[in-house]
XYZ file of C-alpha atoms in Angstrom:
167
model
C 67.069 -36.240 56.457
C 67.982 -35.129 59.943
C 65.841 -32.161 60.976
C 67.344 -30.565 64.086
C 64.105 -28.632 64.746
C 62.439 -31.987 65.477
C 63.670 -32.685 69.018
C 62.642 -36.365 68.951
C 64.499 -36.983 65.678
C 67.517 -35.116 67.003
C 67.508 -37.188 70.203
C 67.305 -40.429 68.199
C 70.183 -39.269 65.994
C 72.252 -38.208 69.013
C 71.719 -41.685 70.498
C 73.364 -43.118 67.369
C 76.641 -41.281 67.995
C 79.250 -43.718 69.249
C 81.349 -41.566 71.574
C 84.003 -44.278 71.848
C 84.336 -44.336 68.066
C 84.711 -40.559 68.036
C 87.356 -40.739 70.764
C 89.185 -43.515 68.933
C 88.839 -41.429 65.792
C 90.949 -38.678 67.216
C 89.128 -35.963 69.068
C 91.824 -36.552 71.703
C 94.494 -37.176 69.071
C 97.783 -35.592 70.100
C 99.843 -35.567 66.913
C 101.214 -32.113 66.255
C 101.691 -32.660 62.524
C 98.624 -31.170 60.768
C 99.130 -33.632 57.907
C 98.491 -36.448 60.380
C 94.744 -35.765 60.525
C 92.611 -38.620 61.763
C 89.624 -39.244 59.487
C 86.466 -41.299 59.824
C 83.080 -41.767 58.220
C 80.008 -42.135 60.418
C 76.260 -42.343 59.896
C 73.855 -40.462 62.148
C 70.122 -40.158 61.647
C 70.346 -41.557 58.131
C 72.993 -39.000 57.124
C 76.620 -39.915 56.360
C 79.390 -37.629 57.564
C 83.093 -37.591 56.829
C 85.002 -36.359 59.856
C 88.482 -34.884 59.947
C 90.203 -33.938 63.199
C 92.353 -30.835 62.990
C 94.864 -29.748 65.643
C 94.383 -26.288 67.140
C 97.446 -24.289 68.242
C 97.850 -20.999 70.058
C 99.969 -18.129 68.722
C 103.069 -19.638 70.367
C 102.635 -22.986 68.662
C 101.336 -24.765 71.773
C 98.671 -27.316 70.979
C 95.349 -26.350 72.530
C 93.329 -29.318 71.365
C 91.454 -30.424 68.276
C 88.535 -29.373 66.205
C 86.512 -31.835 64.152
C 85.345 -30.907 60.678
C 82.022 -32.565 59.742
C 81.194 -32.861 56.041
C 77.797 -34.266 55.078
C 78.503 -36.709 52.235
C 75.058 -38.331 52.181
C 74.357 -37.321 48.568
C 77.736 -38.606 47.395
C 77.265 -41.943 49.158
C 73.790 -42.292 47.641
C 74.916 -41.542 44.066
C 77.871 -43.916 44.482
C 75.476 -46.718 45.481
C 73.146 -45.898 42.568
C 76.009 -45.928 40.062
C 77.291 -49.204 41.473
C 73.783 -50.710 41.176
C 73.276 -49.647 37.546
C 76.771 -50.734 36.476
C 76.363 -54.146 38.115
C 72.989 -54.543 36.397
C 74.505 -53.618 33.010
C 77.402 -56.025 33.484
C 74.777 -58.698 34.154
C 72.967 -57.846 30.916
C 70.157 -55.763 32.449
C 70.094 -52.457 30.576
C 66.707 -51.382 31.968
C 68.004 -49.830 35.194
C 68.210 -46.041 35.490
C 69.292 -43.578 38.164
C 66.448 -41.611 39.715
C 66.886 -37.899 38.944
C 64.458 -36.520 41.535
C 66.212 -34.625 44.307
C 69.529 -34.402 42.499
C 71.207 -31.189 41.457
C 74.555 -29.993 40.202
C 77.219 -32.594 39.484
C 75.146 -35.505 40.847
C 72.307 -34.686 38.455
C 74.633 -34.170 35.469
C 76.375 -37.472 36.167
C 73.046 -39.267 36.587
C 71.694 -37.867 33.316
C 74.894 -38.889 31.510
C 74.785 -42.445 32.881
C 71.090 -42.759 32.027
C 71.795 -41.504 28.491
C 74.594 -44.051 28.123
C 72.265 -46.815 29.318
C 69.487 -45.635 26.952
C 71.795 -45.518 23.921
C 73.420 -48.864 24.690
C 70.026 -50.452 25.253
C 68.725 -49.149 21.899
C 71.782 -50.463 20.052
C 71.431 -53.897 21.633
C 67.662 -53.923 20.993
C 68.236 -53.054 17.330
C 70.892 -55.770 16.942
C 68.652 -58.361 18.627
C 65.632 -57.322 16.536
C 67.469 -57.559 13.206
C 69.287 -60.790 14.181
C 65.999 -62.327 15.254
C 64.381 -61.446 11.934
C 67.383 -62.879 10.076
C 67.020 -66.107 12.056
C 63.420 -66.258 10.775
C 64.580 -65.780 7.200
C 63.420 -62.132 6.897
C 66.099 -60.245 4.944
C 64.216 -56.933 4.854
C 64.869 -55.803 8.442
C 67.761 -53.373 9.023
C 68.964 -50.998 11.717
C 67.549 -47.581 10.838
C 68.507 -45.390 13.797
C 71.481 -43.073 13.597
C 74.436 -43.955 15.803
C 77.992 -42.716 16.222
C 81.371 -44.343 16.753
C 81.447 -48.045 17.531
C 77.660 -48.150 17.633
C 77.605 -46.912 14.017
C 80.185 -49.557 13.071
C 77.917 -52.232 14.545
C 74.894 -50.830 12.696
C 76.819 -50.719 9.406
C 78.134 -54.278 9.855
C 74.661 -55.643 10.615
C 73.132 -53.823 7.662
C 75.977 -54.949 5.362
C 75.445 -58.575 6.431
C 71.715 -58.301 5.760
C 72.411 -56.712 2.382
C 74.756 -59.521 1.293
C 72.405 -62.370 2.184
């Protein structure tokens, strides 16, 4: 995190600012249509910012210049990367990955908890199906899925248990 009270860290972060990129981005943009706002995303000092240039006009409608709105989207970028990582792992059959909850609050924490709960539930269902199928492969007809599930997970449980019961 960029701490502006730490002069050395601030100087390092300031060195990361690409003035040419900011100029290309639109600090000197001359469009008078406020809908035509140049936008960019930059990273400074480990923080990610979304920038939006806004035209500034005087009372007579004469353009005075531009202001740049800086929005720190570091948390959003981080949660997006974490979600992408866990989804890719799940698609690849790895249901052990979870999103770290430390340092998250609000929507990011709620979303992380929900994704972790989904991964936990899906992992348990798959583990139960593998466990019972493995026992069936060994000739053990006593093993069933005992946990309570809902929806499609319950349908899978019921189908596995019905198959075991008919053998």
